[in-house]
Amino acid sequence: MRWMLLWAMLAGTACAEGERAGDFDYYVMALSWSPNFCAIEGDAKGAKQCDPALDHGWVLHGLWPQYEAGWPSFCNTSARNPSRGQTAAMADIMGSDGLAWYQWKKHGRCSGLESDAYYALARDAFESVTPPAVLRKLDKTVALPAAVVEEAWLQANPELSRDMVTITCRDGRIMETRICLTKDLDPRACGSDVRRDCTLPDALLDPIR
């Protein structure tokens, strides 16, 4: 199966679909900077997480099973889908129940866990790191190197090293912090396909609303 995945990657496809649940090497936890997501697309879509009253900074985009090269998605599993109550209970850290549902469907099913166990693990992963407090203090949009955001994460989480964290950008803005974790949620080095840091010297970072 792995050689087929490698072939797909060389052909330009980075992920497979319908893989066997539970067959993966580690997790990537993706944390999205909510103000930038809202500026790029969330506001236009009327996304719940963009309500200023919610005061969202870093939100959990997802906890993604990952191969050393590539990743599975939409896996075949006998696990039951989450209830509406389960997805709604994740909205406080994920921004919306809709995202919680989609992340289960695309990535959670590949974990080999039942939906409640996957959501519990995702929450544990989210709570295992400390978001940089300095970024919550912004009172205006700033332009800064993406490397500064990575450094802020490393300062706030001394157990992390540079090969365990990557910062992504989109449309000239900081988009996500991605942190690599073992199946037991211990920090570990990311695979080479995950370590693709944004190199913008002037990426925009919007303040919390």
mmCIF file of C-alpha atoms in Angstrom:
data_model
loop_
_atom_site.group_PDB
_atom_site.id
_atom_site.type_symbol
_atom_site.label_atom_id
_atom_site.label_comp_id
_atom_site.label_asym_id
_atom_site.label_seq_id
_atom_site.Cartn_x
_atom_site.Cartn_y
_atom_site.Cartn_z
ATOM 1 C CA MET A 1 0.000 0.000 0.000
ATOM 2 C CA ARG A 2 2.823 2.405 0.900
ATOM 3 C CA TRP A 3 4.521 2.057 -2.503
ATOM 4 C CA MET A 4 1.218 2.982 -4.142
ATOM 5 C CA LEU A 5 1.064 6.095 -1.975
ATOM 6 C CA LEU A 6 4.613 7.031 -2.958
ATOM 7 C CA TRP A 7 3.719 6.587 -6.612
ATOM 8 C CA ALA A 8 0.685 8.846 -6.152
ATOM 9 C CA MET A 9 2.849 11.522 -4.553
ATOM 10 C CA LEU A 10 5.332 11.409 -7.408
ATOM 11 C CA ALA A 11 2.434 11.776 -9.796
ATOM 12 C CA GLY A 12 1.379 14.939 -7.990
ATOM 13 C CA THR A 13 -1.248 13.605 -5.584
ATOM 14 C CA ALA A 14 -0.266 14.006 -1.947
ATOM 15 C CA CYS A 15 -2.974 11.919 -0.321
ATOM 16 C CA ALA A 16 -4.922 8.726 -0.808
ATOM 17 C CA GLU A 17 -8.590 8.133 -0.057
ATOM 18 C CA GLY A 18 -10.387 5.169 1.445
ATOM 19 C CA GLU A 19 -7.333 3.796 3.287
ATOM 20 C CA ARG A 20 -7.629 1.379 6.199
ATOM 21 C CA ALA A 21 -8.445 3.110 9.468
ATOM 22 C CA GLY A 22 -5.684 3.113 12.058
ATOM 23 C CA ASP A 23 -2.870 2.613 9.545
ATOM 24 C CA PHE A 24 -0.744 5.748 9.932
ATOM 25 C CA ASP A 25 2.487 6.912 11.573
ATOM 26 C CA TYR A 26 1.778 10.115 13.513
ATOM 27 C CA TYR A 27 -0.556 13.089 13.863
ATOM 28 C CA VAL A 28 -0.386 16.630 12.543
ATOM 29 C CA MET A 29 -2.331 19.083 14.697
ATOM 30 C CA ALA A 30 -3.378 22.084 12.612
ATOM 31 C CA LEU A 31 -4.189 25.291 14.490
ATOM 32 C CA SER A 32 -5.752 28.106 12.481
ATOM 33 C CA TRP A 33 -5.433 31.809 13.366
ATOM 34 C CA SER A 34 -9.141 32.608 13.357
ATOM 35 C CA PRO A 35 -8.924 36.371 12.560
ATOM 36 C CA ASN A 36 -7.010 35.634 9.366
ATOM 37 C CA PHE A 37 -9.341 32.815 8.352
ATOM 38 C CA CYS A 38 -12.254 35.193 8.829
ATOM 39 C CA ALA A 39 -10.588 37.912 6.753
ATOM 40 C CA ILE A 40 -9.813 35.506 3.899
ATOM 41 C CA GLU A 41 -13.087 33.589 3.692
ATOM 42 C CA GLY A 42 -14.930 33.202 6.989
ATOM 43 C CA ASP A 43 -16.650 36.595 6.963
ATOM 44 C CA ALA A 44 -17.913 36.094 3.419
ATOM 45 C CA LYS A 45 -19.370 32.736 4.423
ATOM 46 C CA GLY A 46 -20.894 34.011 7.643
ATOM 47 C CA ALA A 47 -18.819 31.517 9.630
ATOM 48 C CA LYS A 48 -19.869 31.169 13.276
ATOM 49 C CA GLN A 49 -16.304 31.387 14.538
ATOM 50 C CA CYS A 50 -15.972 34.927 13.164
ATOM 51 C CA ASP A 51 -18.414 36.354 15.718
ATOM 52 C CA PRO A 52 -16.310 38.880 17.712
ATOM 53 C CA ALA A 53 -18.090 37.843 20.892
ATOM 54 C CA LEU A 54 -16.361 34.458 20.714
ATOM 55 C CA ASP A 55 -12.898 36.004 20.993
ATOM 56 C CA HIS A 56 -11.235 33.273 18.942
ATOM 57 C CA GLY A 57 -7.482 33.273 18.399
ATOM 58 C CA TRP A 58 -5.940 29.910 17.553
ATOM 59 C CA VAL A 59 -8.634 27.323 16.889
ATOM 60 C CA LEU A 60 -8.233 23.633 16.182
ATOM 61 C CA HIS A 61 -8.557 23.048 12.458
ATOM 62 C CA GLY A 62 -7.956 19.354 12.878
ATOM 63 C CA LEU A 63 -5.926 16.434 14.198
ATOM 64 C CA TRP A 64 -4.753 14.606 11.087
ATOM 65 C CA PRO A 65 -3.362 11.074 10.850
ATOM 66 C CA GLN A 66 -0.212 11.257 8.755
ATOM 67 C CA TYR A 67 2.182 8.881 7.021
ATOM 68 C CA GLU A 68 5.896 9.587 7.018
ATOM 69 C CA ALA A 69 5.128 10.721 3.470
ATOM 70 C CA GLY A 70 1.565 11.712 2.620
ATOM 71 C CA TRP A 71 -1.638 11.108 4.543
ATOM 72 C CA PRO A 72 -4.815 8.998 4.466
ATOM 73 C CA SER A 73 -8.287 10.478 4.182
ATOM 74 C CA PHE A 74 -11.940 9.385 4.138
ATOM 75 C CA CYS A 75 -10.905 5.998 5.512
ATOM 76 C CA ASN A 76 -13.098 2.928 5.680
ATOM 77 C CA THR A 77 -14.137 2.270 9.275
ATOM 78 C CA SER A 78 -16.821 0.525 11.260
ATOM 79 C CA ALA A 79 -16.841 3.351 13.825
ATOM 80 C CA ARG A 80 -20.157 5.140 14.189
ATOM 81 C CA ASN A 81 -20.412 8.760 13.135
ATOM 82 C CA PRO A 82 -20.620 11.363 15.909
ATOM 83 C CA SER A 83 -23.922 12.692 17.128
ATOM 84 C CA ARG A 84 -24.929 16.320 16.753
ATOM 85 C CA GLY A 85 -24.261 16.743 20.443
ATOM 86 C CA GLN A 86 -20.705 15.470 20.037
ATOM 87 C CA THR A 87 -19.887 17.823 17.172
ATOM 88 C CA ALA A 88 -21.522 20.762 18.942
ATOM 89 C CA ALA A 89 -19.387 20.068 22.016
ATOM 90 C CA MET A 90 -16.226 20.636 19.910
ATOM 91 C CA ALA A 91 -17.269 24.087 18.675
ATOM 92 C CA ASP A 92 -15.555 25.854 21.573
ATOM 93 C CA ILE A 93 -12.110 24.861 20.260
ATOM 94 C CA MET A 94 -12.915 24.216 16.586
ATOM 95 C CA GLY A 95 -15.084 27.214 15.849
ATOM 96 C CA SER A 96 -18.131 25.305 14.628
ATOM 97 C CA ASP A 97 -19.880 21.965 14.777
ATOM 98 C CA GLY A 98 -19.719 21.816 10.984
ATOM 99 C CA LEU A 99 -15.927 21.808 10.998
ATOM 100 C CA ALA A 100 -15.918 19.146 13.729
ATOM 101 C CA TRP A 101 -18.126 16.926 11.583
ATOM 102 C CA TYR A 102 -16.055 17.408 8.426
ATOM 103 C CA GLN A 103 -12.791 16.761 10.257
ATOM 104 C CA TRP A 104 -14.189 13.499 11.580
ATOM 105 C CA LYS A 105 -15.376 12.467 8.136
ATOM 106 C CA LYS A 106 -12.077 13.246 6.377
ATOM 107 C CA HIS A 107 -9.470 12.618 9.070
ATOM 108 C CA GLY A 108 -10.992 11.233 12.262
ATOM 109 C CA ARG A 109 -12.228 8.094 10.545
ATOM 110 C CA CYS A 110 -8.589 7.338 9.687
ATOM 111 C CA SER A 111 -7.525 7.339 13.348
ATOM 112 C CA GLY A 112 -9.043 3.926 14.019
ATOM 113 C CA LEU A 113 -10.837 5.413 17.037
ATOM 114 C CA GLU A 114 -14.501 5.771 17.840
ATOM 115 C CA SER A 115 -15.729 9.330 17.288
ATOM 116 C CA ASP A 116 -15.924 10.194 20.992
ATOM 117 C CA ALA A 117 -12.392 8.931 21.573
ATOM 118 C CA TYR A 118 -11.100 10.857 18.557
ATOM 119 C CA TYR A 119 -12.670 14.098 19.724
ATOM 120 C CA ALA A 120 -11.303 13.530 23.235
ATOM 121 C CA LEU A 121 -7.830 12.966 21.783
ATOM 122 C CA ALA A 122 -8.138 16.088 19.627
ATOM 123 C CA ARG A 123 -9.068 18.152 22.677
ATOM 124 C CA ASP A 124 -6.160 16.682 24.631
ATOM 125 C CA ALA A 125 -3.822 17.599 21.767
ATOM 126 C CA PHE A 126 -5.181 21.150 21.646
ATOM 127 C CA GLU A 127 -4.732 21.546 25.392
ATOM 128 C CA SER A 128 -1.216 20.073 25.339
ATOM 129 C CA VAL A 129 0.303 23.231 23.836
ATOM 130 C CA THR A 130 0.393 26.848 24.968
ATOM 131 C CA PRO A 131 -0.540 29.457 22.336
ATOM 132 C CA PRO A 132 1.839 32.443 22.444
ATOM 133 C CA ALA A 133 0.242 35.062 24.668
ATOM 134 C CA VAL A 134 1.979 37.885 22.815
ATOM 135 C CA LEU A 135 -0.135 37.301 19.711
ATOM 136 C CA ARG A 136 -3.364 37.825 21.646
ATOM 137 C CA LYS A 137 -2.150 41.303 22.602
ATOM 138 C CA LEU A 138 -2.155 42.659 19.038
ATOM 139 C CA ASP A 139 -4.417 45.685 18.622
ATOM 140 C CA LYS A 140 -3.890 46.152 14.899
ATOM 141 C CA THR A 141 -2.879 44.175 11.824
ATOM 142 C CA VAL A 142 0.883 43.719 11.627
ATOM 143 C CA ALA A 143 3.232 42.523 8.881
ATOM 144 C CA LEU A 144 5.975 40.236 10.092
ATOM 145 C CA PRO A 145 8.111 37.300 8.962
ATOM 146 C CA ALA A 146 6.360 33.964 9.402
ATOM 147 C CA ALA A 147 9.499 32.834 11.240
ATOM 148 C CA VAL A 148 8.615 35.261 14.061
ATOM 149 C CA VAL A 149 5.349 33.405 14.654
ATOM 150 C CA GLU A 150 7.197 30.089 14.746
ATOM 151 C CA GLU A 151 9.685 31.509 17.229
ATOM 152 C CA ALA A 152 6.811 32.685 19.432
ATOM 153 C CA TRP A 153 5.446 29.132 19.522
ATOM 154 C CA LEU A 154 8.861 27.724 20.411
ATOM 155 C CA GLN A 155 9.290 30.248 23.206
ATOM 156 C CA ALA A 156 5.866 29.401 24.638
ATOM 157 C CA ASN A 157 6.475 25.640 24.321
ATOM 158 C CA PRO A 158 10.089 24.759 25.190
ATOM 159 C CA GLU A 159 9.420 21.071 24.556
ATOM 160 C CA LEU A 160 9.025 21.827 20.838
ATOM 161 C CA SER A 161 11.872 22.194 18.357
ATOM 162 C CA ARG A 162 11.892 23.736 14.901
ATOM 163 C CA ASP A 163 11.503 20.416 13.107
ATOM 164 C CA MET A 164 8.262 19.775 15.021
ATOM 165 C CA VAL A 165 6.472 23.002 14.015
ATOM 166 C CA THR A 166 5.635 24.622 10.695
ATOM 167 C CA ILE A 167 3.823 27.853 9.855
ATOM 168 C CA THR A 168 1.680 28.119 6.730
ATOM 169 C CA CYS A 169 0.458 31.192 4.854
ATOM 170 C CA ARG A 170 -2.323 31.920 2.415
ATOM 171 C CA ASP A 171 -3.100 35.046 0.429
ATOM 172 C CA GLY A 172 -0.294 36.919 2.152
ATOM 173 C CA ARG A 173 -1.521 36.088 5.673
ATOM 174 C CA ILE A 174 -0.382 33.724 8.422
ATOM 175 C CA MET A 175 -2.839 30.848 8.208
ATOM 176 C CA GLU A 176 -1.882 27.925 10.431
ATOM 177 C CA THR A 177 0.561 26.530 12.942
ATOM 178 C CA ARG A 178 1.031 22.801 12.441
ATOM 179 C CA ILE A 179 2.571 20.703 15.184
ATOM 180 C CA CYS A 180 3.585 17.065 14.785
ATOM 181 C CA LEU A 181 2.709 14.566 17.516
ATOM 182 C CA THR A 182 3.063 10.854 18.107
ATOM 183 C CA LYS A 183 -0.020 8.702 18.536
ATOM 184 C CA ASP A 184 0.455 9.303 22.275
ATOM 185 C CA LEU A 185 0.553 13.080 21.640
ATOM 186 C CA ASP A 186 4.246 13.490 22.383
ATOM 187 C CA PRO A 187 5.976 16.076 20.159
ATOM 188 C CA ARG A 188 8.002 14.586 17.302
ATOM 189 C CA ALA A 189 9.723 15.701 14.128
ATOM 190 C CA CYS A 190 7.471 16.322 11.126
ATOM 191 C CA GLY A 191 7.904 14.483 7.858
ATOM 192 C CA SER A 192 9.563 16.375 5.033
ATOM 193 C CA ASP A 193 6.242 16.905 3.250
ATOM 194 C CA VAL A 194 4.836 18.695 6.330
ATOM 195 C CA ARG A 195 7.904 20.869 6.965
ATOM 196 C CA ARG A 196 7.094 23.511 4.370
ATOM 197 C CA ASP A 197 7.366 26.743 6.297
ATOM 198 C CA CYS A 198 5.955 29.959 4.928
ATOM 199 C CA THR A 199 8.917 32.148 3.926
ATOM 200 C CA LEU A 200 7.083 35.452 3.562
ATOM 201 C CA PRO A 201 9.016 38.312 5.190
ATOM 202 C CA ASP A 202 5.861 40.415 5.601
ATOM 203 C CA ALA A 203 2.942 38.073 6.254
ATOM 204 C CA LEU A 204 -0.107 39.778 7.722
ATOM 205 C CA LEU A 205 -1.454 38.865 11.151
ATOM 206 C CA ASP A 206 -4.814 40.344 12.084
ATOM 207 C CA PRO A 207 -5.704 41.049 15.742
ATOM 208 C CA ILE A 208 -8.318 39.128 17.664
ATOM 209 C CA ARG A 209 -11.693 40.747 17.219
#
